[in-house]
Amino acid sequence: MTNSLPETDALFRPANPAHFENKQISRPSLSFWQDAVLKIVKNKMAVIGFVLLTAIIVLSIIGPYLVPYSQSEQSLTEGNLPLSSDHWFGTDDLGRDMWARIWAGARISLIIGIASALIDLVIGITVGGVSGYMAGRGKTGDRIDSFLMRIVEVLYGIPYLLVVILLMVIMEPGLVTMIIALSITGWVGMARIVRGQILQLKQQEFVLAAEKLGTSHGKIIIKHLLPNMMGIIIVTLTFTIPQAIFAESFLSFLGLGVQAPTASWGTMANDALGTILSGHWWRLFFPALMISLTMFAFNAFGDGLQDALDPRSKN
Amino acid sequence: MSENVLEIHDVKKHFNVGNKQVVKSVDGISFSIKKGETLGIVGESGSGKSTIGRTIVGLYEATAGKVVFEGKEISQLDRKEKREFNRKMQMIFQDPHASLNPRMRVGEIIAEGIDAYGLAKGKAKQERVFQLLERVGLHPDHATRFPHEFSGGQRQRIGIARALAVQPSFIVADEPISALDVSIQAQVVNLLEDLQKEEDLTYLFIAHDLAMVKHISDRIGVMYLGKMMELAESQTLFQEPLHPYTNALLSAIPVSAPKLRGTRERIVLGGDPPSPINPPSGCPFRTRCPSTMERCAVVMPEWKEVKKDHWVACHLY
Ligand SMILES: Nc1ncnc2c1ncn2[C@@H]1O[C@H](COP(=O)(O)OP(=O)(O)OP(=O)(O)O)[C@@H](O)[C@H]1O
Ligand code: SF4
Ligand SMILES: [Mg+2]
């Protein structure tokens, strides 16, 4: 209420029906998602990020087939060739085509990024969702919530590097081990975000209204809770995917990740270290460029998504 | 007006807020509401109005005390009865921006209760939604729109339509007009009054200002820090208020409404209400009461009927 009150009885006389608010709205009705797409299209950095991402994904699929070499085909006579019309990105010391290897490495990076993000998503939403939804629902509910959160806290404290090294000892080093290692600690962040969101949304009056109207728990979760957290979940994903990709490159660079002869940007960069002084610049340049471009593309697009999907940014 | 549709007996709702601290949001309130009546409840922010409203509709479980609706205590209802109770007793919410799901179209929002109770399907449901929209002064075309496309007043109408969809007999309106422009407030109150007559509704109407509830309420209760201070018929409360807090509230109504205010002197309340985590001993109002006595700090005044239908909790009476 504002400060001055007009005379109250006059105030509550029936209103003129002509003033009723049943005017039609002429603007087209945009759903949340249509609105978000419009916002992203207007954001230059996000568009650049999106185009780059699309290019990287498309080339990771078709790139290797554009040249007549395979990523593992060696030709010792053609070692360390500079860029040419035959070898677009040059060759490495074993004469393998760098273009083919770069896009084979892109596949590894994307598979790791997407697989660990999906695992984070499934486990994170399940654990965070159950935890947040049960919290405050009697003694049993609170107990389930605090049990799950205890697990989350413990895992949150473990550095992923430790888990990776431990797993590499137990399991065979490689793609699957790496995905498992990244997921074991990775889902925890998603679970925390989802739980926080649910706790907040549960208090919202539209959820209380749904409860009061007799809407079932399942429907409340599917129609009221999830759609209102989708934005934040997607934004979180666009930041966890590049984190996983970077982790893979970094670990492979250290020799803890994908093993030879599989191409990975990290192993390629590592192999190239010895050649910097000998002037074969393309051997380090292309893997490093791809890692940077991919990080940039995901982050630029993620920022745009955040602006478009975050309810707090209104424009 | 005959039997009581709703009776609440010494209802308490306490929240644990960690560190072994307890917020006594509602602390021992009793009143009853007759069929077709409107009971207004006023109180400052944080006095526990939303909490008592949500406890009555069953969104919160009372920490102690009884809520009796149509002769049955709501915590004792079996599944089927509980469902029927959930349908009959609806709530209109305080914040027109938070009370509608931003991801759902208005038609879906209004149909939510119709779906939950299987009241209508397909074309009949559609028709029902259109009728409801028109009933609350909106256009049927609005069904395909999203909540953010509407003004506060229109959203509040959508919330009213959603509640009406399940044909309730009792509505708890939690500050339905506080967030609206003064010019829109009257329209929404008028709509609620019309609906009351036509649909035979009983209202618990919450506001934080006496001026807002005067017109619509048959009786008014004044809350302070989780407790009821005074409860009387509207006229009586305005003409012969007993409790010092009611007096202070009445004197605070601006001079532009002299008819309401009478010739009372303006009593200025010092400071904010104390925290419900750590309320004053004895009478909760004593820290701001102009007539406080020694006894007030020691004993909580009893809730008693000092005249017919005029209840008050104060050592002066
Ligand atoms: N779920 C909750 N958990 C903890 N404390 C709560 C909860 N709900 C309400 N409270 C506390 O209870 C007290 C009363 O809150 P309530 O929302 O009922 O007040 P109100 O009279 O409706 O105020 P307003 O006019 O601001 O809506 C406040 O101190 C509030 O902080
Ligand atoms: S009981 Fe005492 S402190 Fe409380 S309102 Fe009455 S006079 Fe004031
Ligand atoms: Mg409130």
XYZ file of C-alpha atoms and ligand atoms in Angstrom:
672
model
C 0.000 0.000 0.000
C 1.124 3.482 -0.702
C 1.065 6.316 1.767
C -2.119 8.276 1.142
C -5.479 6.590 1.236
C -8.418 8.244 -0.442
C -11.737 8.110 1.300
C -12.324 4.418 1.667
C -16.038 4.129 1.142
C -15.858 6.052 -2.088
C -12.965 3.850 -3.044
C -14.982 0.691 -2.770
C -17.972 1.781 -4.775
C -18.564 -0.519 -7.761
C -16.201 0.266 -10.596
C -17.421 1.297 -13.972
C -17.416 -1.911 -16.022
C -15.921 0.086 -18.893
C -12.764 0.274 -16.835
C -12.588 -3.449 -16.485
C -9.347 -4.893 -17.622
C -10.624 -7.185 -20.318
C -8.937 -5.380 -23.164
C -7.275 -7.705 -25.573
C -3.528 -7.787 -25.828
C -2.401 -7.315 -29.393
C 1.268 -8.239 -29.049
C 1.942 -11.837 -30.096
C 2.114 -14.171 -27.146
C 5.631 -15.512 -26.710
C 6.409 -18.516 -24.625
C 9.415 -18.359 -22.354
C 11.515 -20.368 -24.819
C 10.566 -18.302 -27.869
C 11.448 -15.223 -25.900
C 14.806 -16.739 -24.905
C 15.693 -17.556 -28.515
C 14.973 -13.941 -29.511
C 17.242 -12.692 -26.742
C 20.085 -14.996 -27.757
C 19.854 -14.039 -31.414
C 20.296 -10.402 -30.396
C 23.421 -11.227 -28.388
C 26.472 -11.090 -30.713
C 28.870 -13.053 -28.528
C 26.321 -15.785 -27.984
C 25.729 -16.081 -31.720
C 29.480 -16.285 -32.390
C 29.757 -18.948 -29.687
C 26.861 -20.869 -31.175
C 28.266 -20.752 -34.718
C 31.698 -21.876 -33.504
C 30.171 -24.715 -31.514
C 28.124 -25.876 -34.459
C 31.208 -25.773 -36.681
C 33.252 -27.773 -34.174
C 30.527 -30.369 -33.791
C 29.944 -30.705 -37.544
C 33.678 -30.963 -38.289
C 34.179 -33.524 -35.555
C 31.692 -35.669 -37.464
C 32.716 -35.066 -41.082
C 36.216 -33.558 -40.707
C 38.199 -36.823 -40.808
C 36.447 -37.869 -44.045
C 37.483 -34.708 -45.894
C 41.068 -35.929 -46.200
C 42.319 -39.285 -47.526
C 44.295 -40.033 -44.337
C 43.230 -41.665 -41.103
C 44.214 -40.313 -37.732
C 46.488 -43.267 -36.956
C 48.040 -43.828 -40.387
C 51.813 -43.341 -40.056
C 54.213 -42.398 -42.803
C 57.676 -41.944 -41.391
C 58.977 -40.322 -44.570
C 56.394 -37.553 -44.220
C 57.183 -36.560 -40.611
C 56.710 -32.964 -39.468
C 55.577 -31.596 -42.817
C 54.362 -27.983 -42.709
C 50.892 -26.931 -43.867
C 50.208 -27.718 -47.504
C 47.349 -28.512 -49.834
C 47.887 -32.201 -49.038
C 48.129 -31.828 -45.286
C 45.997 -28.808 -44.334
C 47.258 -28.691 -40.753
C 50.629 -30.340 -41.490
C 51.783 -33.685 -40.074
C 53.283 -34.858 -36.801
C 56.630 -36.586 -36.232
C 55.188 -39.947 -37.259
C 53.802 -38.449 -40.450
C 50.173 -38.617 -39.294
C 47.829 -36.019 -40.770
C 47.131 -33.307 -38.180
C 43.749 -32.358 -39.651
C 42.467 -35.893 -39.243
C 43.903 -36.083 -35.741
C 42.477 -32.744 -34.655
C 38.920 -33.782 -35.523
C 39.358 -37.223 -34.077
C 40.474 -35.402 -30.919
C 37.392 -33.204 -31.130
C 35.247 -36.334 -31.004
C 36.989 -37.489 -27.838
C 36.576 -34.071 -26.257
C 32.892 -33.797 -27.142
C 32.116 -37.348 -26.083
C 33.766 -36.767 -22.712
C 32.086 -33.387 -22.274
C 28.624 -34.537 -23.232
C 28.756 -37.934 -21.535
C 29.926 -36.593 -18.207
C 27.437 -33.708 -18.440
C 24.585 -36.160 -19.074
C 25.627 -38.330 -16.153
C 25.863 -35.216 -13.955
C 22.431 -34.226 -15.164
C 20.721 -37.523 -14.412
C 22.324 -38.151 -11.025
C 22.303 -34.478 -10.051
C 18.624 -33.937 -10.821
C 17.606 -37.181 -9.138
C 19.568 -36.683 -5.949
C 19.058 -32.913 -5.748
C 15.399 -33.265 -6.668
C 14.577 -35.963 -4.118
C 16.550 -34.140 -1.472
C 14.914 -30.764 -2.088
C 11.423 -32.174 -2.465
C 11.622 -34.314 0.687
C 13.166 -31.572 2.837
C 10.592 -30.256 5.265
C 8.182 -33.162 4.713
C 8.106 -34.577 8.196
C 10.860 -36.455 10.020
C 11.417 -39.059 7.282
C 11.666 -36.376 4.632
C 14.229 -34.406 6.565
C 16.218 -37.556 7.253
C 16.366 -38.481 3.544
C 17.413 -34.922 2.716
C 20.200 -34.773 5.264
C 21.441 -38.266 4.335
C 21.766 -37.313 0.657
C 23.331 -33.986 1.497
C 25.894 -35.702 3.708
C 27.032 -37.764 0.692
C 27.163 -34.630 -1.425
C 29.285 -32.814 1.139
C 31.784 -35.649 1.397
C 32.184 -35.909 -2.388
C 32.364 -32.156 -2.717
C 35.491 -32.112 -0.611
C 37.397 -34.647 -2.747
C 39.504 -33.118 -5.544
C 38.735 -34.807 -8.881
C 42.436 -35.202 -9.642
C 42.709 -37.564 -6.697
C 39.764 -39.608 -7.936
C 41.209 -39.753 -11.444
C 44.588 -40.968 -10.247
C 42.982 -43.551 -7.960
C 40.735 -44.820 -10.729
C 43.613 -44.978 -13.190
C 45.357 -47.295 -10.779
C 42.321 -49.527 -10.337
C 40.946 -49.405 -13.860
C 42.497 -49.259 -17.293
C 43.282 -45.671 -18.292
C 41.114 -44.423 -21.134
C 37.898 -42.760 -22.165
C 35.487 -44.675 -19.943
C 37.637 -44.382 -16.857
C 37.931 -40.683 -17.435
C 34.177 -40.221 -17.833
C 33.553 -42.167 -14.644
C 36.208 -40.206 -12.781
C 34.781 -36.863 -13.883
C 31.204 -37.899 -13.078
C 31.898 -39.232 -9.610
C 32.679 -35.754 -8.370
C 30.895 -33.761 -11.081
C 27.225 -34.482 -10.314
C 27.587 -32.981 -6.869
C 27.482 -29.416 -8.205
C 24.326 -30.114 -10.193
C 22.672 -31.800 -7.206
C 23.324 -28.739 -5.052
C 21.924 -26.374 -7.648
C 18.812 -28.479 -8.215
C 18.171 -28.857 -4.494
C 18.534 -25.129 -3.931
C 16.170 -24.380 -6.785
C 13.538 -26.813 -5.534
C 13.718 -25.481 -1.987
C 13.157 -21.993 -3.351
C 10.397 -22.942 -5.787
C 8.521 -25.022 -3.211
C 7.885 -21.837 -1.226
C 6.501 -20.007 -4.243
C 2.819 -19.288 -4.096
C 2.065 -20.958 -7.427
C 3.369 -24.254 -6.075
C 1.316 -23.828 -2.897
C -1.699 -23.064 -5.079
C -1.129 -26.255 -7.075
C -0.863 -28.261 -3.853
C -4.086 -26.698 -2.623
C -5.833 -27.456 -5.919
C -5.082 -31.131 -5.398
C -2.418 -31.484 -8.109
C -0.416 -34.698 -7.634
C 3.255 -34.713 -6.572
C 4.323 -36.006 -9.984
C 2.489 -33.240 -11.804
C 3.826 -30.597 -9.452
C 7.358 -31.770 -10.215
C 6.839 -32.009 -13.975
C 4.668 -28.954 -14.595
C 5.739 -26.526 -11.895
C 9.199 -27.341 -10.588
C 11.200 -28.679 -13.540
C 10.122 -26.114 -16.158
C 11.079 -23.323 -13.804
C 14.560 -24.724 -13.217
C 15.298 -25.744 -16.812
C 16.987 -22.430 -17.535
C 19.446 -22.763 -14.689
C 20.044 -26.450 -15.423
C 20.869 -25.740 -19.065
C 23.129 -22.848 -18.143
C 24.936 -25.065 -15.640
C 25.419 -27.670 -18.362
C 26.948 -25.189 -20.776
C 29.553 -24.525 -18.109
C 30.136 -28.127 -16.996
C 30.691 -29.431 -20.526
C 33.722 -27.193 -21.189
C 35.045 -27.937 -17.705
C 34.983 -31.644 -18.496
C 36.584 -31.044 -21.890
C 39.328 -29.017 -20.329
C 39.853 -31.629 -17.640
C 40.268 -34.294 -20.323
C 42.815 -32.230 -22.271
C 44.690 -31.362 -19.137
C 44.822 -34.956 -17.869
C 45.763 -36.336 -21.279
C 48.472 -33.698 -21.483
C 49.819 -34.986 -18.187
C 49.613 -38.531 -19.496
C 46.804 -39.470 -17.109
C 44.067 -39.543 -19.703
C 43.461 -41.015 -23.098
C 46.306 -43.276 -24.160
C 48.180 -43.426 -27.482
C 47.488 -43.996 -30.295
C 44.071 -42.380 -29.740
C 44.264 -38.720 -30.682
C 43.251 -36.207 -28.080
C 44.038 -32.492 -28.007
C 45.815 -32.998 -24.723
C 48.073 -35.831 -25.929
C 48.764 -33.984 -29.182
C 49.864 -30.905 -27.273
C 52.057 -33.048 -25.071
C 53.672 -34.800 -28.048
C 54.375 -31.391 -29.574
C 56.276 -30.044 -26.603
C 59.611 -31.343 -27.828
C 59.194 -29.733 -31.243
C 58.648 -26.153 -30.213
C 62.335 -25.373 -30.462
C 62.685 -27.092 -33.819
C 60.128 -24.700 -35.334
C 57.297 -27.155 -36.084
C 54.858 -24.622 -34.631
C 51.700 -26.196 -36.076
C 52.092 -29.237 -33.863
C 51.333 -27.262 -30.712
C 49.383 -24.446 -32.299
C 46.392 -26.419 -33.599
C 45.600 -28.470 -30.482
C 46.040 -25.371 -28.308
C 43.882 -23.304 -30.661
C 41.126 -25.940 -30.615
C 41.106 -26.151 -26.833
C 40.904 -22.366 -26.559
C 38.256 -22.002 -29.263
C 36.091 -24.679 -27.710
C 36.350 -23.119 -24.251
C 35.570 -19.716 -25.704
C 32.616 -20.986 -27.739
C 30.985 -22.760 -24.792
C 31.517 -19.859 -22.434
C 30.296 -17.195 -24.874
C 27.198 -19.229 -25.660
C 26.707 -20.101 -21.982
C 26.843 -16.439 -20.991
C 24.260 -15.583 -23.623
C 22.046 -18.427 -22.421
C 22.367 -17.250 -18.867
C 21.246 -13.751 -19.823
C 18.353 -15.134 -21.815
C 17.195 -17.798 -19.369
C 17.902 -16.264 -16.010
C 14.652 -14.819 -14.712
C 16.557 -12.118 -12.886
C 17.823 -10.505 -16.079
C 14.817 -8.784 -17.615
C 15.057 -7.033 -20.969
C -26.414 -16.641 9.304
C -26.458 -19.715 11.362
C -23.836 -22.368 11.964
C -20.076 -21.892 12.008
C -18.407 -23.247 8.871
C -15.010 -22.787 10.391
C -13.827 -22.861 13.973
C -10.254 -22.657 15.084
C -9.307 -23.424 18.665
C -6.076 -22.202 20.188
C -4.140 -22.777 16.971
C -0.370 -22.473 17.076
C 2.119 -22.633 14.230
C 5.769 -22.563 15.193
C 8.701 -22.857 12.782
C 12.103 -24.246 13.680
C 14.637 -21.905 12.175
C 17.834 -23.680 13.193
C 20.087 -23.086 16.187
C 17.241 -24.396 18.331
C 15.368 -21.172 17.667
C 11.633 -21.227 17.165
C 9.499 -18.604 15.447
C 6.067 -18.478 17.023
C 4.380 -17.152 13.893
C 0.926 -18.006 15.194
C 0.623 -18.519 18.902
C -2.759 -19.550 20.214
C -5.539 -18.087 18.095
C -9.230 -18.933 18.321
C -12.164 -17.671 16.290
C -15.050 -18.891 14.207
C -16.639 -17.893 10.921
C -20.295 -18.308 10.009
C -21.558 -19.373 6.628
C -21.633 -16.525 4.120
C -19.733 -14.228 6.428
C -16.520 -12.317 5.777
C -14.009 -12.152 8.565
C -11.292 -9.591 8.024
C -7.893 -10.037 9.634
C -5.437 -7.191 9.885
C -1.972 -6.879 11.320
C 1.435 -5.476 10.520
C 3.889 -7.330 8.317
C 5.158 -10.397 10.143
C 2.211 -10.618 12.533
C 1.405 -14.098 11.229
C -1.507 -13.412 8.896
C -0.275 -15.550 6.016
C 0.709 -18.269 8.445
C -2.751 -18.480 10.011
C -4.310 -18.416 6.512
C -2.091 -21.228 5.265
C -2.687 -23.257 8.405
C -6.441 -22.940 7.963
C -6.375 -24.101 4.337
C -4.140 -27.005 5.338
C -0.926 -25.974 3.585
C 0.728 -25.870 6.993
C 0.079 -28.402 9.707
C -0.806 -26.692 12.977
C 1.786 -27.177 15.725
C -1.043 -27.264 18.264
C -4.754 -26.578 18.431
C -7.640 -27.558 16.195
C -8.940 -26.342 12.851
C -12.527 -27.499 12.398
C -14.171 -27.130 8.990
C -17.849 -28.043 8.580
C -17.783 -29.838 11.904
C -14.701 -31.968 11.212
C -11.177 -31.443 12.432
C -8.996 -31.216 9.352
C -6.078 -33.183 10.729
C -8.431 -36.144 11.270
C -9.872 -36.292 7.751
C -9.425 -39.480 5.729
C -8.063 -39.314 2.174
C -11.390 -38.763 0.479
C -12.551 -36.173 2.971
C -9.204 -34.412 2.749
C -9.564 -34.163 -1.011
C -13.030 -32.734 -0.672
C -11.785 -30.279 1.936
C -8.954 -29.235 -0.390
C -11.496 -28.509 -3.079
C -14.016 -26.650 -0.940
C -11.514 -24.419 0.770
C -9.425 -22.357 -1.624
C -6.850 -19.648 -1.239
C -6.070 -16.452 -3.118
C -2.465 -15.444 -2.721
C -0.650 -12.314 -1.701
C 1.866 -11.802 -4.493
C 0.332 -11.578 -7.968
C 3.781 -12.151 -9.480
C 4.641 -15.294 -7.564
C 1.218 -16.905 -7.485
C 1.038 -17.839 -11.176
C 3.483 -20.271 -12.794
C 5.383 -18.197 -15.377
C 5.790 -21.222 -17.670
C 2.087 -22.024 -17.981
C -0.536 -20.365 -20.132
C -3.461 -18.741 -18.353
C -5.889 -21.348 -19.665
C -3.780 -24.159 -18.221
C -3.427 -22.318 -14.920
C -7.171 -21.933 -14.539
C -7.791 -25.513 -15.644
C -5.369 -26.940 -13.097
C -8.025 -27.625 -10.479
C -10.526 -28.799 -13.102
C -7.945 -31.404 -14.178
C -7.010 -32.394 -10.647
C -10.638 -33.175 -9.793
C -11.623 -34.358 -13.269
C -14.482 -31.835 -13.267
C -14.568 -31.415 -17.049
C -12.692 -32.570 -20.122
C -12.026 -31.441 -23.688
C -14.505 -28.948 -25.027
C -16.451 -28.661 -21.790
C -13.253 -27.803 -19.951
C -12.391 -25.166 -22.517
C -15.851 -23.646 -22.174
C -15.538 -23.653 -18.408
C -12.197 -21.822 -18.604
C -13.700 -19.172 -20.906
C -16.667 -18.727 -18.567
C -14.364 -18.314 -15.606
C -12.250 -15.737 -17.433
C -15.344 -13.723 -18.248
C -16.642 -14.191 -14.745
C -13.598 -12.391 -13.329
C -13.660 -9.637 -15.951
C -11.090 -10.967 -18.411
C -11.403 -11.906 -22.070
C -11.566 -15.547 -23.271
C -8.661 -14.797 -25.621
C -6.504 -14.324 -22.564
C -6.448 -18.109 -22.080
C -3.540 -18.520 -24.489
C -1.415 -15.815 -22.868
C 1.334 -16.103 -20.301
C 1.090 -14.490 -16.849
C 3.861 -11.963 -17.519
C 1.672 -10.321 -20.144
C -0.804 -9.135 -17.511
C -0.951 -6.341 -14.969
C -1.049 -7.034 -11.233
C -4.810 -6.582 -11.085
C -5.383 -8.919 -13.998
C -3.122 -11.544 -12.467
C -5.071 -11.362 -9.252
C -8.233 -11.981 -11.293
C -6.575 -15.029 -12.861
C -5.781 -16.289 -9.363
C -9.414 -15.784 -8.393
C -10.607 -17.677 -11.488
C -8.243 -20.536 -10.655
C -9.714 -20.797 -7.162
C -13.305 -20.550 -8.448
C -12.722 -23.315 -10.980
C -13.152 -26.028 -8.349
C -16.329 -24.459 -6.939
C -15.168 -23.776 -3.413
C -17.421 -22.697 -0.581
C -14.756 -20.990 1.497
C -11.945 -18.738 0.307
C -8.986 -17.492 2.277
C -7.841 -14.322 0.544
C -4.325 -13.480 1.707
C -3.845 -9.764 1.102
C -5.385 -10.027 -2.372
C -5.215 -6.274 -2.896
C -2.167 -5.091 -0.961
C 0.159 -5.300 -3.954
C -2.227 -3.477 -6.307
C -2.632 0.168 -7.263
C -5.273 1.961 -5.228
C -7.502 2.387 -8.287
C -7.396 -1.367 -9.029
C -7.953 -2.415 -5.416
C -11.576 -1.338 -5.488
C -12.289 -3.351 -8.630
C -10.884 -6.525 -7.136
C -12.779 -6.024 -3.869
C -15.983 -5.437 -5.824
C -15.400 -8.583 -7.814
C -14.899 -10.580 -4.616
C -18.093 -9.146 -3.155
C -20.116 -9.968 -6.262
C -18.768 -13.496 -6.288
C -19.601 -13.903 -2.624
C -23.245 -13.099 -3.266
C -23.573 -15.198 -6.383
C -21.578 -18.235 -5.355
C -22.541 -18.192 -1.691
C -18.960 -17.952 -0.485
C -17.508 -17.470 2.954
C -14.351 -15.366 3.175
C -11.401 -14.985 5.441
C -10.011 -11.728 4.110
C -6.493 -10.778 5.169
C -5.041 -7.274 4.880
C -2.460 -5.233 6.695
C -4.564 -2.156 6.944
C -7.922 -1.569 8.640
C -9.146 0.741 5.883
C -8.822 -2.072 3.358
C -10.979 -4.591 5.198
C -13.622 -2.275 6.579
C -15.835 -2.293 3.534
C -15.871 -6.015 2.868
C -15.787 -7.467 6.395
C -18.672 -8.311 8.687
C -16.270 -8.773 11.543
C -12.622 -7.836 11.928
C -9.842 -9.405 13.938
C -6.633 -7.555 14.792
C -3.425 -9.596 15.043
C -0.149 -8.679 16.662
C 2.944 -10.879 16.849
C 1.112 -14.147 16.273
C -1.716 -13.388 18.685
C -5.206 -11.990 18.281
C -5.634 -8.684 20.122
C -9.251 -7.829 19.411
C -12.156 -9.201 17.409
C -15.501 -7.488 16.898
C -18.114 -6.527 14.337
C -16.707 -4.017 11.853
C -18.878 -1.125 13.019
C -18.123 -1.818 16.649
C -14.426 -2.091 16.051
C -14.316 1.262 14.318
C -16.693 3.030 16.725
C -15.744 1.543 20.078
C -12.292 -0.025 19.771
C -11.083 -1.386 23.092
C -7.531 -2.557 22.581
C -4.764 0.085 22.645
C -3.271 -1.454 19.481
C -6.562 -1.156 17.580
C -6.755 2.450 18.713
C -3.303 3.124 17.400
C -4.121 1.510 14.039
C -7.329 3.521 13.731
C -5.600 6.754 14.548
C -3.061 6.020 11.836
C -5.687 6.124 9.079
C -4.847 9.351 7.233
C -6.934 12.484 7.684
C -8.141 12.221 4.094
C -10.561 9.622 5.442
C -12.002 11.501 8.427
C -15.218 9.497 8.490
C -13.277 6.374 9.305
C -10.956 8.013 11.681
C -13.489 9.896 13.791
C -12.103 12.529 16.099
C -9.513 10.286 17.638
C -6.148 11.727 18.420
C -3.256 10.370 16.438
C -1.313 7.838 18.484
C 2.158 7.291 17.155
C 3.543 3.800 17.650
C 7.237 3.876 18.422
C 9.562 1.458 16.649
C 8.931 -1.852 14.966
C 7.135 -4.846 16.382
C 9.506 -7.113 18.346
C 10.756 -10.330 16.737
C 8.475 -13.367 16.990
C 11.589 -15.423 17.829
C 11.997 -13.541 21.046
C 8.638 -11.957 21.933
C 8.207 -9.791 25.062
C 6.992 -11.494 28.221
C 3.351 -11.047 29.138
C 1.434 -8.931 26.658
C 3.217 -8.925 23.269
C 2.179 -5.309 22.676
C 3.550 -3.941 25.948
C 6.793 -2.588 24.436
C 4.787 -0.135 22.347
C 1.632 0.255 24.413
C 0.857 3.741 25.774
C -1.186 2.273 28.680
C 1.172 -0.482 29.743
C 1.115 -1.488 33.428
C 3.311 -3.645 35.649
C 1.027 -6.615 35.250
C 1.397 -6.473 31.452
C 5.026 -7.632 31.607
C 4.169 -10.606 33.808
C 0.965 -12.196 32.551
C -0.364 -12.568 29.036
C -3.874 -11.084 29.129
C -6.649 -13.578 28.659
C -8.675 -13.719 25.417
C -12.170 -12.871 26.632
C -15.562 -11.735 25.422
C -15.977 -8.436 27.226
C -19.220 -7.497 25.498
C -21.439 -9.621 23.318
C -19.385 -10.683 20.278
C -16.595 -8.349 21.232
C -13.395 -10.161 22.154
C -10.222 -8.587 23.427
C -6.923 -9.578 25.048
C -5.850 -6.712 27.323
C -5.486 -6.190 31.057
C -7.459 -2.941 30.816
C -10.656 -4.973 30.429
N 8.162 -21.119 6.518
C 8.611 -20.320 7.492
N 9.735 -20.614 8.155
C 10.199 -19.818 9.139
N 9.611 -18.682 9.535
C 8.491 -18.312 8.909
C 7.927 -19.102 7.851
N 6.810 -18.485 7.413
C 6.684 -17.371 8.153
N 7.687 -17.258 9.050
C 7.866 -16.160 10.039
O 6.671 -16.021 10.734
C 6.340 -14.663 10.951
C 4.978 -14.365 10.375
O 5.031 -14.487 8.964
P 3.761 -14.275 8.039
O 4.211 -14.471 6.651
O 2.651 -15.122 8.517
O 3.431 -12.744 8.295
P 2.355 -11.839 7.588
O 1.526 -11.255 8.660
O 1.663 -12.571 6.503
O 3.259 -10.687 6.983
P 3.148 -9.943 5.585
O 2.199 -8.801 5.781
O 4.565 -9.456 5.374
O 2.709 -10.923 4.560
C 7.457 -13.858 10.325
O 8.353 -13.483 11.334
C 8.105 -14.834 9.368
O 9.468 -14.560 9.250
S -2.290 -5.789 28.214
Fe -1.194 -4.018 28.919
S 0.434 -3.750 27.452
Fe -1.021 -5.133 26.579
S -2.331 -3.838 25.415
Fe -3.331 -4.050 27.377
S -2.556 -2.372 28.524
Fe -1.248 -2.484 26.780
Mg 1.556 -12.416 4.418
